[in-house]
Coordinates of C-alpha atoms (C1' of nucleotides) in Angstrom, one line a residue:
Chain A
M1 CA 23.9 -128.3 45.9
A2 CA 23.5 -125.7 43.1
R3 CA 25.5 -122.6 43.4
A4 CA 24.1 -119.2 44.1
G5 CA 26.0 -117.6 41.3
I6 CA 27.1 -114.5 43.2
T7 CA 29.1 -111.9 41.5
T8 CA 30.4 -108.6 43.0
E9 CA 27.8 -106.7 41.0
R10 CA 24.9 -108.9 42.1
L11 CA 26.1 -108.7 45.6
I12 CA 26.2 -104.9 45.6
L13 CA 22.8 -104.8 43.9
M14 CA 21.4 -107.0 46.6
G15 CA 22.9 -104.7 49.2
A16 CA 21.3 -101.8 47.5
E17 CA 17.9 -103.4 47.5
L18 CA 18.3 -104.3 51.2
A19 CA 19.3 -100.7 51.9
D20 CA 16.2 -99.4 50.3
E21 CA 14.1 -101.8 52.4
V22 CA 15.6 -101.5 55.8
G23 CA 18.0 -98.5 55.7
I24 CA 21.7 -98.4 54.9
E25 CA 22.8 -98.7 58.5
R26 CA 21.1 -102.1 58.7
V27 CA 22.8 -103.5 55.6
T28 CA 24.9 -106.4 56.8
L29 CA 26.9 -109.0 55.1
A30 CA 25.1 -111.6 57.2
E31 CA 21.7 -110.5 55.9
V32 CA 22.9 -110.3 52.3
A33 CA 24.3 -113.8 52.6
R34 CA 21.0 -115.0 54.0
R35 CA 19.2 -113.6 51.0
F36 CA 21.5 -115.5 48.7
G37 CA 21.1 -118.6 50.7
V38 CA 24.8 -118.7 51.5
K39 CA 27.1 -118.4 54.5
T40 CA 28.5 -115.1 55.4
A41 CA 32.1 -116.1 55.0
S42 CA 31.4 -117.0 51.3
L43 CA 30.8 -113.3 50.5
Y44 CA 34.4 -112.5 51.1
S45 CA 35.2 -114.0 47.8
H46 CA 33.4 -111.2 46.2
V47 CA 33.9 -108.2 48.4
A48 CA 36.8 -107.3 50.7
N49 CA 34.7 -106.3 53.7
T50 CA 31.6 -104.4 54.8
A51 CA 33.1 -101.1 53.9
A52 CA 33.7 -102.3 50.3
L53 CA 30.0 -103.2 50.1
D54 CA 29.0 -99.8 51.3
D55 CA 31.4 -98.2 48.8
G56 CA 29.8 -100.3 46.1
I57 CA 26.3 -99.2 47.0
S58 CA 27.4 -95.7 47.1
L59 CA 29.0 -95.8 43.7
L60 CA 26.0 -97.5 42.2
A61 CA 23.7 -94.8 43.5
L62 CA 26.1 -92.1 42.3
A63 CA 26.1 -93.6 38.8
E64 CA 22.3 -94.2 38.7
L65 CA 21.5 -90.7 39.9
A66 CA 24.1 -89.1 37.6
E67 CA 22.4 -90.8 34.7
L68 CA 18.9 -89.6 35.7
A69 CA 20.1 -86.1 36.5
T70 CA 21.8 -85.8 33.1
E71 CA 18.7 -86.9 31.4
A72 CA 16.5 -84.5 33.4
T73 CA 18.6 -81.5 32.6
S74 CA 19.7 -82.0 29.0
G75 CA 18.3 -79.5 26.6
R76 CA 16.9 -77.4 29.3
A77 CA 18.0 -74.2 30.9
Q78 CA 17.3 -71.9 33.9
R79 CA 14.2 -72.9 35.9
E80 CA 13.5 -76.0 33.8
A81 CA 17.0 -77.3 34.2
L82 CA 17.1 -76.4 37.9
A83 CA 13.8 -78.1 38.5
G84 CA 14.9 -81.1 36.5
L85 CA 18.0 -81.5 38.5
A86 CA 16.4 -81.0 41.8
N87 CA 13.5 -83.3 41.0
A88 CA 15.8 -86.0 39.8
Y89 CA 17.5 -85.9 43.2
R90 CA 14.4 -85.9 45.2
D91 CA 12.6 -88.5 43.1
Y92 CA 15.6 -90.8 43.4
A93 CA 15.8 -90.3 47.1
L94 CA 12.1 -91.1 47.5
A95 CA 12.3 -94.1 45.3
H96 CA 15.7 -95.4 46.7
P97 CA 16.1 -94.0 50.2
G98 CA 18.8 -96.5 51.2
R99 CA 20.9 -96.0 48.1
F100 CA 20.6 -92.3 48.5
A101 CA 21.6 -92.4 52.1
A102 CA 24.5 -94.6 51.1
M103 CA 25.6 -92.0 48.6
L104 CA 25.7 -89.3 51.2
R105 CA 28.3 -91.1 53.3
P106 CA 31.9 -90.4 52.4
L107 CA 33.6 -93.1 50.5
T108 CA 36.6 -95.0 51.9
P109 CA 39.6 -92.8 51.1
E110 CA 41.2 -95.3 48.7
V111 CA 38.0 -95.7 46.7
A112 CA 37.4 -91.9 46.8
A113 CA 40.8 -91.3 45.3
A114 CA 40.2 -93.9 42.5
S115 CA 36.7 -92.8 41.6
A116 CA 35.4 -90.1 39.4
G117 CA 35.3 -87.2 41.8
P118 CA 32.6 -84.6 42.1
R119 CA 30.2 -85.6 39.3
H120 CA 27.4 -83.8 41.2
A121 CA 29.1 -80.4 41.2
R122 CA 29.7 -80.6 37.5
L123 CA 26.1 -81.3 36.8
T124 CA 25.0 -78.4 38.9
E125 CA 27.6 -76.2 37.1
A126 CA 25.9 -77.1 33.8
V127 CA 22.6 -76.1 35.1
L128 CA 23.9 -72.8 36.4
A129 CA 25.6 -72.0 33.2
G130 CA 22.3 -70.7 31.9
Y131 CA 22.0 -68.1 34.6
G132 CA 24.9 -65.9 33.6
L133 CA 26.4 -65.6 37.1
T134 CA 29.7 -63.9 37.6
P135 CA 32.8 -66.1 38.0
E136 CA 33.0 -65.3 41.7
A137 CA 29.4 -66.0 42.4
H138 CA 29.4 -69.3 40.5
P139 CA 31.0 -71.7 42.9
H140 CA 29.0 -70.3 45.8
A141 CA 25.8 -70.7 43.8
V142 CA 26.7 -74.3 43.0
R143 CA 27.2 -75.0 46.7
L144 CA 24.0 -73.3 47.6
I145 CA 22.0 -75.5 45.3
G146 CA 23.8 -78.6 46.4
S147 CA 23.3 -77.7 50.1
T148 CA 19.7 -76.9 49.8
V149 CA 18.7 -79.9 47.8
R150 CA 20.7 -82.2 50.1
G151 CA 19.3 -80.5 53.2
F152 CA 15.7 -80.7 52.0
I153 CA 15.8 -84.3 51.0
T154 CA 17.5 -85.5 54.1
L155 CA 15.2 -83.4 56.3
E156 CA 12.2 -84.9 54.5
A157 CA 13.6 -88.4 54.8
A158 CA 14.1 -87.9 58.5
G159 CA 10.5 -86.9 58.9
G160 CA 11.2 -83.3 59.5
F161 CA 8.2 -82.1 57.6
A162 CA 5.9 -84.9 58.5
H163 CA 4.1 -83.3 61.5
S164 CA 3.4 -79.9 60.1
A165 CA 1.6 -78.3 57.2
P166 CA 2.0 -77.6 54.4
P167 CA 3.0 -80.8 52.6
A168 CA 6.6 -81.2 51.7
A169 CA 6.0 -81.2 48.0
E170 CA 4.5 -77.8 48.1
S171 CA 7.5 -76.3 49.9
W172 CA 9.7 -78.1 47.4
R173 CA 8.2 -76.4 44.5
S174 CA 8.2 -73.1 46.3
I175 CA 11.9 -73.5 47.2
I176 CA 12.8 -74.2 43.6
D177 CA 11.0 -71.1 42.5
A178 CA 12.8 -69.1 45.2
L179 CA 16.2 -70.5 44.1
D180 CA 15.4 -69.8 40.5
A181 CA 14.6 -66.2 41.4
L182 CA 17.7 -65.9 43.5
L183 CA 20.0 -67.2 40.7
R184 CA 18.4 -64.8 38.3
N185 CA 19.2 -62.0 40.7
W186 CA 22.3 -63.0 42.7
P187 CA 23.3 -60.2 45.1
A188 CA 26.5 -58.3 44.7
P189 CA 29.1 -59.0 47.4
D190 CA 28.1 -56.9 50.4
S191 CA 30.9 -55.5 52.3
S192 CA 28.7 -53.4 54.7
H193 CA 28.9 -56.0 57.5
H194 CA 32.2 -56.8 59.0
G195 CA 31.8 -59.2 61.9
H196 CA 29.6 -57.0 64.1
T197 CA 28.0 -60.0 65.8
T198 CA 29.6 -62.2 68.4
S199 CA 29.2 -65.3 66.3
E200 CA 30.8 -63.8 63.3
R201 CA 34.0 -63.1 65.0
N202 CA 35.2 -66.6 64.1
H203 CA 34.3 -66.2 60.5
A204 CA 36.5 -63.3 59.6
Chain B
M1 CA 36.8 -101.1 94.8
A2 CA 35.6 -97.5 94.7
R3 CA 32.6 -96.8 92.5
A4 CA 32.7 -94.9 89.2
G5 CA 29.8 -92.7 90.3
I6 CA 28.0 -93.0 87.0
T7 CA 24.7 -91.2 86.5
T8 CA 22.5 -91.1 83.4
E9 CA 23.7 -87.5 82.7
R10 CA 27.4 -88.3 83.1
L11 CA 26.9 -91.3 80.9
I12 CA 25.3 -89.3 78.1
L13 CA 27.9 -86.6 78.4
M14 CA 30.6 -89.2 78.1
G15 CA 28.8 -90.5 75.0
A16 CA 28.7 -87.0 73.6
E17 CA 32.4 -86.5 74.1
L18 CA 33.1 -89.8 72.5
A19 CA 30.9 -88.9 69.6
D20 CA 32.8 -85.7 69.0
E21 CA 36.0 -87.7 69.0
V22 CA 35.2 -90.7 66.9
G23 CA 31.9 -90.0 65.3
I24 CA 28.4 -90.9 66.5
E25 CA 28.3 -94.2 64.6
R26 CA 31.2 -95.5 66.7
V27 CA 29.7 -94.5 70.0
T28 CA 29.3 -97.8 71.8
L29 CA 28.2 -98.8 75.2
A30 CA 31.3 -101.0 75.4
E31 CA 33.6 -98.0 74.8
V32 CA 31.7 -95.8 77.2
A33 CA 32.0 -98.5 79.8
R34 CA 35.7 -98.8 79.2
R35 CA 36.1 -95.0 79.7
F36 CA 34.3 -95.3 83.0
G37 CA 36.4 -98.3 84.0
V38 CA 33.4 -100.4 84.3
K39 CA 31.8 -103.4 82.7
T40 CA 29.4 -102.9 79.8
A41 CA 26.5 -104.6 81.6
S42 CA 26.8 -102.1 84.4
L43 CA 25.6 -99.3 82.2
Y44 CA 22.2 -100.8 81.9
S45 CA 21.4 -99.5 85.3
H46 CA 21.6 -96.0 83.8
V47 CA 20.3 -96.3 80.3
A48 CA 17.8 -98.8 78.7
N49 CA 19.9 -99.6 75.7
T50 CA 22.1 -98.1 73.0
A51 CA 19.2 -96.3 71.4
A52 CA 18.4 -94.5 74.6
L53 CA 22.0 -93.3 74.8
D54 CA 21.7 -92.0 71.2
D55 CA 18.5 -90.3 72.1
G56 CA 20.2 -88.7 75.1
I57 CA 23.1 -87.4 73.1
S58 CA 20.6 -86.1 70.5
L59 CA 18.6 -84.2 73.1
L60 CA 21.7 -82.9 74.8
A61 CA 22.8 -81.4 71.5
L62 CA 19.4 -80.1 70.7
A63 CA 19.3 -78.3 74.1
E64 CA 22.8 -76.9 73.8
L65 CA 22.3 -75.7 70.3
A66 CA 18.9 -74.1 71.1
E67 CA 20.6 -72.2 73.9
L68 CA 23.4 -70.9 71.6
A69 CA 21.0 -70.1 68.8
T70 CA 18.7 -68.2 71.0
E71 CA 21.5 -66.1 72.3
A72 CA 22.9 -65.5 68.8
T73 CA 19.6 -64.1 67.5
S74 CA 18.1 -62.2 70.4
G75 CA 17.9 -58.5 69.8
R76 CA 18.7 -58.9 66.2
A77 CA 16.8 -58.8 63.0
Q78 CA 17.1 -59.6 59.3
R79 CA 20.6 -60.4 58.1
E80 CA 22.0 -60.0 61.6
A81 CA 19.6 -62.5 63.0
L82 CA 19.9 -64.8 60.0
A83 CA 23.7 -64.9 60.2
G84 CA 23.5 -65.3 64.0
L85 CA 21.3 -68.3 63.7
A86 CA 23.2 -69.9 60.8
N87 CA 26.6 -69.3 62.4
A88 CA 25.4 -70.7 65.7
Y89 CA 24.5 -73.9 63.8
R90 CA 27.8 -74.1 61.9
D91 CA 30.0 -73.2 64.8
Y92 CA 28.3 -75.8 66.9
A93 CA 28.7 -78.4 64.2
L94 CA 32.4 -77.6 63.8
A95 CA 33.0 -77.7 67.5
H96 CA 30.9 -80.7 68.2
P97 CA 30.6 -82.8 65.1
G98 CA 29.5 -85.9 66.8
R99 CA 26.8 -84.3 68.9
F100 CA 25.6 -82.5 65.8
A101 CA 25.4 -85.7 63.7
A102 CA 23.5 -87.3 66.6
M103 CA 21.1 -84.4 66.5
L104 CA 20.3 -85.1 62.9
R105 CA 19.2 -88.6 63.4
P106 CA 15.5 -89.1 64.1
L107 CA 14.7 -89.8 67.7
T108 CA 13.2 -93.0 68.9
P109 CA 9.4 -92.6 68.3
E110 CA 8.5 -92.8 72.0
V111 CA 11.1 -90.2 72.9
A112 CA 10.1 -88.0 70.0
A113 CA 6.6 -88.0 71.2
A114 CA 7.6 -87.1 74.7
S115 CA 10.1 -84.4 73.8
A116 CA 9.7 -80.7 73.0
G117 CA 9.0 -81.0 69.2
P118 CA 10.4 -78.7 66.6
R119 CA 12.4 -76.2 68.6
H120 CA 14.5 -75.4 65.5
A121 CA 11.6 -74.4 63.3
R122 CA 10.4 -72.0 66.0
L123 CA 13.8 -70.3 66.2
T124 CA 13.9 -69.9 62.5
E125 CA 10.4 -68.5 62.5
A126 CA 11.5 -65.9 65.0
V127 CA 14.3 -64.9 62.6
L128 CA 12.1 -64.7 59.7
A129 CA 9.5 -62.5 61.5
G130 CA 11.7 -59.5 60.7
Y131 CA 11.4 -60.1 56.9
G132 CA 7.7 -59.4 56.6
L133 CA 6.9 -62.5 54.4
T134 CA 3.4 -63.4 53.5
P135 CA 1.7 -66.1 55.5
E136 CA 1.9 -68.5 52.5
A137 CA 5.6 -67.9 51.9
H138 CA 6.5 -68.2 55.6
P139 CA 6.6 -71.9 56.1
H140 CA 8.4 -72.4 52.8
A141 CA 11.1 -69.9 53.8
V142 CA 11.5 -71.6 57.2
R143 CA 12.1 -74.8 55.4
L144 CA 14.5 -73.3 52.9
I145 CA 16.7 -71.9 55.6
G146 CA 16.6 -75.1 57.6
S147 CA 17.4 -77.2 54.5
T148 CA 20.2 -75.0 53.3
V149 CA 21.9 -74.7 56.7
R150 CA 21.6 -78.5 57.3
G151 CA 22.8 -79.3 53.8
F152 CA 25.8 -77.0 53.9
I153 CA 26.9 -78.2 57.3
T154 CA 26.6 -81.8 56.5
L155 CA 28.3 -81.4 53.1
E156 CA 31.1 -79.6 54.7
A157 CA 31.4 -82.2 57.4
A158 CA 31.5 -84.9 54.8
G159 CA 34.4 -83.2 53.1
G160 CA 32.3 -82.1 50.1
F161 CA 34.1 -78.8 49.9
A162 CA 37.6 -80.0 50.9
H163 CA 39.1 -80.6 47.5
S164 CA 38.0 -77.5 45.6
A165 CA 38.3 -73.8 45.9
P166 CA 37.1 -71.4 47.3
P167 CA 37.2 -72.2 51.1
A168 CA 33.9 -73.3 52.6
A169 CA 33.8 -70.3 54.9
E170 CA 33.7 -68.0 51.9
S171 CA 30.8 -69.7 50.4
W172 CA 29.1 -69.8 53.7
R173 CA 29.1 -66.0 54.0
S174 CA 28.1 -65.6 50.4
I175 CA 25.2 -68.0 50.9
I176 CA 24.0 -66.1 53.9
D177 CA 24.1 -63.0 51.9
A178 CA 22.1 -64.7 49.1
L179 CA 19.5 -66.0 51.5
D180 CA 19.1 -62.6 53.1
A181 CA 18.6 -61.1 49.7
L182 CA 16.1 -63.8 48.8
L183 CA 14.1 -63.3 52.0
R184 CA 13.9 -59.6 51.4
N185 CA 12.6 -60.3 47.9
W186 CA 10.7 -63.5 48.1
P187 CA 9.1 -64.3 44.7
A188 CA 5.4 -64.3 44.2
P189 CA 4.0 -67.8 43.5
D190 CA 4.6 -68.5 39.8
S191 CA 1.8 -70.4 38.0
S192 CA 3.4 -70.2 34.6
H193 CA 4.9 -73.6 34.7
H194 CA 2.6 -76.6 35.1
G195 CA 4.5 -79.8 35.0
H196 CA 6.0 -79.5 31.5
T197 CA 9.0 -81.6 32.3
T198 CA 9.1 -85.3 32.7
S199 CA 10.3 -85.3 36.2
E200 CA 7.7 -82.9 37.3
R201 CA 4.8 -85.1 36.3
N202 CA 5.0 -86.8 39.7
H203 CA 4.9 -83.5 41.5
A204 CA 1.6 -82.2 40.3
Chain C
dG1 C1' 23.3 -100.6 112.6
dA2 C1' 20.0 -103.1 109.9
dA3 C1' 17.0 -102.9 105.9
dA4 C1' 16.4 -101.2 101.4
dA5 C1' 18.0 -99.5 97.3
dA6 C1' 21.3 -98.4 94.0
dT7 C1' 25.6 -99.8 91.8
dC8 C1' 28.4 -102.9 89.9
dC9 C1' 29.6 -107.7 88.9
dT10 C1' 29.9 -112.5 86.4
dA11 C1' 27.8 -115.5 83.2
dA12 C1' 25.5 -116.6 79.1
dC13 C1' 23.7 -116.0 74.7
dA14 C1' 22.7 -113.6 70.2
dT15 C1' 24.3 -111.3 66.1
dG16 C1' 27.9 -109.4 63.1
dT17 C1' 32.8 -109.1 61.1
dA18 C1' 36.7 -111.4 59.7
dT19 C1' 40.5 -115.0 58.7
dA20 C1' 42.3 -119.7 57.8
dG21 C1' 42.0 -123.5 55.5
dG22 C1' 39.2 -127.4 53.5
dT23 C1' 35.7 -129.3 49.9
dT24 C1' 33.0 -129.1 45.8
dT25 C1' 31.7 -127.5 41.4
dG26 C1' 32.1 -126.1 36.7
dG27 C1' 34.7 -124.8 32.9
dC28 C1' 38.8 -125.5 30.0
dG29 C1' 42.4 -127.6 27.5
dT30 C1' 43.9 -131.6 25.4
Chain D
dA1 C1' 35.5 -137.6 27.4
dC2 C1' 38.4 -136.7 31.2
dG3 C1' 41.2 -134.7 34.4
dC4 C1' 42.9 -130.4 36.2
dC5 C1' 42.4 -126.1 38.4
dA6 C1' 40.5 -122.0 39.8
dA7 C1' 36.6 -120.1 41.6
dA8 C1' 32.7 -120.6 44.7
dC9 C1' 31.3 -122.2 48.7
dC10 C1' 31.9 -124.5 53.3
dT11 C1' 33.3 -125.3 58.4
dA12 C1' 35.6 -123.8 62.3
dT13 C1' 37.3 -120.3 65.0
dA14 C1' 38.2 -115.8 67.1
dC15 C1' 36.6 -111.6 68.6
dA16 C1' 33.5 -107.4 69.2
dT17 C1' 29.1 -105.4 70.6
dG18 C1' 24.4 -105.7 72.7
dT19 C1' 21.4 -107.5 76.0
dT20 C1' 19.3 -110.2 79.8
dA21 C1' 19.4 -112.7 84.3
dG22 C1' 20.7 -113.0 88.6
dG23 C1' 24.3 -112.4 92.3
dA24 C1' 27.4 -109.5 95.3
dT25 C1' 28.6 -105.2 97.3
dT26 C1' 28.4 -100.5 98.4
dT27 C1' 25.7 -96.6 99.8
dT28 C1' 21.7 -94.5 101.6
dT29 C1' 18.0 -94.3 104.7
dC30 C1' 15.4 -94.9 108.8

DNA sequence: GAAAAATCCTAACATGTATAGGTTTGGCGT
DNA sequence: ACGCCAAACCTATACATGTTAGGATTTTTC
């Protein structure tokens, strides 16, 4: 019987492809083994367990997307850079929904400690450098961009825009315009509202 | 042997509590049964299957949050209403992470068809009514708010802000301020950029 | 109080994860 | 060329969850 020639990398890649086809939550060692024509137990020579496979897919996606995002922003500034970054994310999520979903899940603590940390945030920081924000506003703006992009993409993936006009792509462009405008005109800290509302009491 | 007195509602509530404790992905009929002191198979008199339990938790969260959000926005406008809505979401997510995560997952198609549709969007629309946006901008703004709130909350829950300053709550307030400013000054559609960039070619 | 219905049970099977320990294969040194 | 050995793969086993079928028991209803 010829061997399947499995390596950890090929295994993770197979898992990533499977994720894109059926969703990350249905990626199973049993199914990956089936696709390699191998018994499930055999995979434990290449990965420690299911969590390790998930981590691998996550890190693969992280690396692939970082590459694309870097390319999409280099040599650009302001709206061009912002749109490049945002589109890199959305395009990747549409092309590789399973990988992208895997990437959103927190890594296993040990792996997280060993891996490269917040590559995303650093990319966003580079984009925002062109907007001349104040040092206090900067991290908030980074988080706003990250939140909005993540939120939009996951909402779209969950079908949140499917049953209503206008098409998602149109809102996407509009939202990028809006964020660009906002970054160009970031509001000064407003101290005129100090927890008036009930729900703000917990946010003092 | 006295009976456990399980009803569909109590079962779903137990599932919701379990979700808040251990995460929605670890909510299992077996564990729920254990907590009721009952065999797993017995639960099938009350729910069709695991998917139905998930749907139930999802709908419970949807209803609870809609109630809170309605309360938090009624009688308010502009920033007050926006902050009320956003804080209602975040407070709920912090208090009930499992329920909230359940809510983000798409419902089973049959249940989705039968249920009340996009209650969220309607609440956001009400908030935005006070900003006097143009009819074209309106749906985009609704989606921006929804995306940002969802994105921030899930990022925070995933620990995305845990290992860097400033504290999440500070960014949260700043982001609400920024969104408020943006809604008050929504940019006119900008036609000056027509797919220059590589990554925009697919977004014509 | 008996019939009917709801609740809970046991039993069985399917799928997935994981470990232990055995067999085969392919490369490597001599 | 040949034998060794480590890696790749296997069988067997144990256990968890999900799900269905059909039986027993409690509760409700008339």
